[in-house]
Amino acid sequence: MITAAQLRAARALLRIDQRELAQRCSLSLPTIQRMEASEGVIRGNVDSLVKLVEALSVAGIELIAEGAVSSAGGRGVRLKSPPPSADDKP
């Protein structure tokens, strides 16, 4: 599960806009916009959610679930490694 707040935070950590995220996970821009505008846990097509979470994981984002070990004890995101710089793009 991923919340809208986690999605916005993950995108901010990666320094990408909604359009870039949509391209990375092969979803439409309106789908990403709807996901980010939702309240709480994002609901939607399972295939779309899997694509989203996989794209974030590939980009280096670790989603922290409710109750998982973290300093604050709440939901969040954690950057597994620094995002690639613009110079690293092919």
XYZ file of N, CA and C in Angstrom:
270
model
N 0.840 -1.180 0.000
C 0.000 0.000 0.000
C 0.884 1.242 0.000
N 0.407 2.265 -0.639
C 1.095 3.550 -0.702
C 0.065 4.655 -0.534
N 0.420 5.664 0.230
C -0.488 6.792 0.417
C -0.127 7.913 -0.552
N -1.066 8.828 -0.722
C -0.831 9.980 -1.584
C 0.338 10.807 -1.049
N 0.435 10.939 0.264
C 1.540 11.702 0.868
C 2.877 11.021 0.583
N 2.921 9.696 0.659
C 4.153 8.976 0.339
C 4.539 9.197 -1.115
N 3.551 9.174 -1.987
C 3.821 9.366 -3.412
C 4.405 10.753 -3.677
N 3.798 11.771 -3.080
C 4.311 13.132 -3.264
C 5.728 13.260 -2.695
N 5.969 12.661 -1.528
C 7.293 12.722 -0.903
C 8.332 11.979 -1.743
N 7.956 10.833 -2.270
C 8.876 10.053 -3.105
C 9.260 10.840 -4.348
N 8.283 11.471 -4.954
C 8.546 12.263 -6.156
C 9.459 13.443 -5.830
N 9.247 14.054 -4.669
C 10.096 15.173 -4.257
C 11.531 14.697 -4.016
N 11.702 13.541 -3.383
C 13.046 13.004 -3.161
C 13.768 12.742 -4.476
N 13.032 12.292 -5.463
C 13.623 12.007 -6.775
C 13.794 13.266 -7.623
N 13.190 14.356 -7.181
C 13.247 15.628 -7.920
C 12.682 15.485 -9.339
N 11.516 14.843 -9.420
C 10.850 14.680 -10.717
C 9.431 15.224 -10.620
N 8.876 15.626 -11.752
C 7.500 16.104 -11.761
C 6.546 14.949 -12.059
N 5.261 15.244 -12.027
C 4.249 14.210 -12.260
C 4.376 13.596 -13.642
N 4.695 14.411 -14.625
C 4.830 13.914 -16.002
C 5.967 12.888 -16.095
N 7.098 13.188 -15.471
C 8.241 12.272 -15.479
C 7.881 10.955 -14.792
N 7.188 11.047 -13.655
C 6.775 9.828 -12.952
C 5.831 9.005 -13.816
N 4.890 9.660 -14.469
C 3.946 8.955 -15.345
C 4.698 8.197 -16.436
N 5.701 8.824 -17.018
C 6.496 8.165 -18.054
C 7.265 6.972 -17.490
N 7.843 7.150 -16.313
C 8.648 6.081 -15.715
C 7.831 4.839 -15.376
N 6.558 5.031 -15.053
C 5.748 3.866 -14.680
C 4.693 3.522 -15.727
N 4.780 4.130 -16.898
C 3.873 3.838 -18.015
C 2.402 4.032 -17.647
N 2.133 5.112 -16.924
C 0.765 5.480 -16.589
C 0.499 6.864 -17.172
N -0.765 7.241 -17.252
C -1.094 8.558 -17.791
C -0.883 9.632 -16.717
N -0.640 10.846 -17.173
C -0.491 11.970 -16.253
C -1.748 12.154 -15.396
N -2.969 12.085 -15.974
C -4.161 12.218 -15.129
C -4.255 11.140 -14.037
N -3.744 9.942 -14.314
C -3.761 8.883 -13.303
C -2.867 9.270 -12.132
N -1.670 9.751 -12.420
C -0.756 10.184 -11.360
C -1.377 11.349 -10.587
N -1.981 12.283 -11.290
C -2.615 13.429 -10.635
C -3.734 12.983 -9.698
N -4.548 12.029 -10.141
C -5.625 11.504 -9.289
C -5.056 10.810 -8.061
N -4.009 10.026 -8.265
C -3.395 9.319 -7.139
C -2.885 10.298 -6.086
N -2.205 11.335 -6.525
C -1.644 12.309 -5.583
C -2.713 13.156 -4.907
N -3.848 13.327 -5.557
C -4.926 14.144 -4.988
C -5.811 13.364 -4.028
N -5.651 12.048 -3.974
C -6.510 11.234 -3.121
C -6.151 11.427 -1.649
N -7.021 10.983 -0.792
C -6.810 11.053 0.652
C -6.371 9.688 1.154
N -5.357 9.645 1.964
C -4.925 8.386 2.572
C -4.337 7.422 1.558
N -4.646 6.138 1.756
C -4.114 5.087 0.897
C -4.682 5.232 -0.509
N -3.801 5.149 -1.497
C -4.222 5.271 -2.889
C -4.992 4.020 -3.288
N -6.162 4.223 -3.854
C -6.965 3.116 -4.361
C -6.929 3.190 -5.876
N -6.961 2.046 -6.497
C -6.963 2.048 -7.946
C -6.729 0.666 -8.499
N -6.543 0.620 -9.781
C -6.272 -0.614 -10.489
C -4.984 -1.231 -9.929
N -5.030 -2.504 -9.587
C -3.876 -3.182 -8.997
C -2.666 -3.108 -9.926
N -2.882 -3.296 -11.222
C -1.781 -3.234 -12.182
C -1.114 -1.860 -12.163
N -1.908 -0.800 -12.069
C -1.361 0.554 -12.023
C -0.551 0.778 -10.748
N -1.064 0.290 -9.628
C -0.345 0.446 -8.361
C 0.969 -0.329 -8.371
N 0.961 -1.519 -8.957
C 2.188 -2.315 -9.055
C 3.213 -1.592 -9.921
N 2.776 -1.039 -11.047
C 3.681 -0.286 -11.923
C 4.281 0.902 -11.184
N 3.451 1.606 -10.435
C 3.898 2.775 -9.689
C 4.948 2.399 -8.644
N 4.634 1.426 -7.822
C 5.550 1.012 -6.753
C 6.849 0.458 -7.335
N 6.757 -0.292 -8.409
C 7.955 -0.836 -9.049
C 8.833 0.280 -9.608
N 8.228 1.257 -10.260
C 8.998 2.377 -10.811
C 9.697 3.154 -9.699
N 9.015 3.360 -8.583
C 9.637 4.059 -7.460
C 10.797 3.242 -6.892
N 10.605 1.941 -6.778
C 11.661 1.068 -6.268
C 12.893 1.094 -7.172
N 12.673 0.997 -8.467
C 13.775 1.040 -9.429
C 14.525 2.369 -9.319
N 13.792 3.438 -9.019
C 14.396 4.761 -8.902
C 15.130 4.955 -7.572
N 14.998 3.989 -6.659
C 15.717 4.065 -5.392
C 14.888 4.444 -4.185
N 13.567 4.376 -4.308
C 12.685 4.731 -3.198
C 12.262 3.481 -2.444
N 12.375 3.546 -1.124
C 11.894 2.471 -0.258
C 10.666 2.988 0.479
N 9.529 2.358 0.275
C 8.305 2.749 0.966
C 8.313 2.124 2.358
N 7.958 2.908 3.355
C 7.928 2.434 4.729
C 6.468 2.271 5.126
N 6.073 1.056 5.451
C 4.682 0.769 5.782
C 4.348 1.216 7.204
N 3.071 1.368 7.468
C 2.575 1.701 8.795
C 3.094 0.669 9.790
N 3.668 1.126 10.867
C 4.152 0.221 11.903
C 5.524 -0.368 11.642
N 6.111 -0.085 10.473
C 7.453 -0.582 10.182
C 8.457 0.202 11.022
N 9.604 -0.384 11.236
C 10.621 0.264 12.041
C 11.079 1.551 11.368
N 10.908 2.645 12.061
C 11.396 3.940 11.620
C 11.484 4.822 12.856
N 12.253 5.871 12.799
C 12.455 6.712 13.983
C 11.159 7.364 14.460
N 10.276 7.697 13.529
C 9.026 8.346 13.905
C 7.880 7.362 14.087
N 8.018 6.146 13.581
C 6.989 5.130 13.742
C 5.817 5.246 12.802
N 5.813 6.220 11.895
C 4.691 6.386 10.970
C 5.053 5.991 9.564
N 4.156 6.288 8.656
C 4.404 6.010 7.254
C 5.442 6.983 6.730
N 6.072 6.630 5.634
C 7.030 7.531 5.036
C 7.709 6.904 3.848
N 8.733 7.538 3.392
C 9.565 7.022 2.315
C 11.014 7.175 2.756
N 11.842 6.349 2.201
C 13.257 6.413 2.511
C 14.004 6.267 1.203
N 14.979 7.096 0.980
C 15.784 7.011 -0.218
C 16.857 5.952 0.006
N 16.822 4.875 -0.798
C 17.801 3.793 -0.660
C 19.180 4.252 -1.104
N 19.238 5.060 -2.134
C 20.502 5.594 -2.622
C 20.208 6.929 -3.285
N 21.208 7.785 -3.442
C 20.953 9.085 -4.069
C 20.402 8.912 -5.482
N 19.478 9.797 -5.894
C 18.955 9.706 -7.252
C 20.070 10.009 -8.249
N 20.000 9.408 -9.435
C 21.032 9.693 -10.440
C 20.987 11.158 -10.842
N 22.156 11.716 -11.069
C 22.207 13.111 -11.504
C 21.865 13.197 -12.981
N 21.644 14.398 -13.449
C 21.316 14.603 -14.864
C 22.455 14.126 -15.755
N 23.682 14.174 -15.237
C 24.847 13.719 -16.007
C 24.865 12.214 -16.198
N 24.144 11.469 -15.308
C 24.133 10.012 -15.382
C 23.162 9.460 -16.410
N 22.273 10.319 -16.939
C 21.270 9.844 -17.891
C 21.928 9.522 -19.220
N 21.456 8.427 -19.877
C 22.046 8.058 -21.157
C 21.749 9.041 -22.254
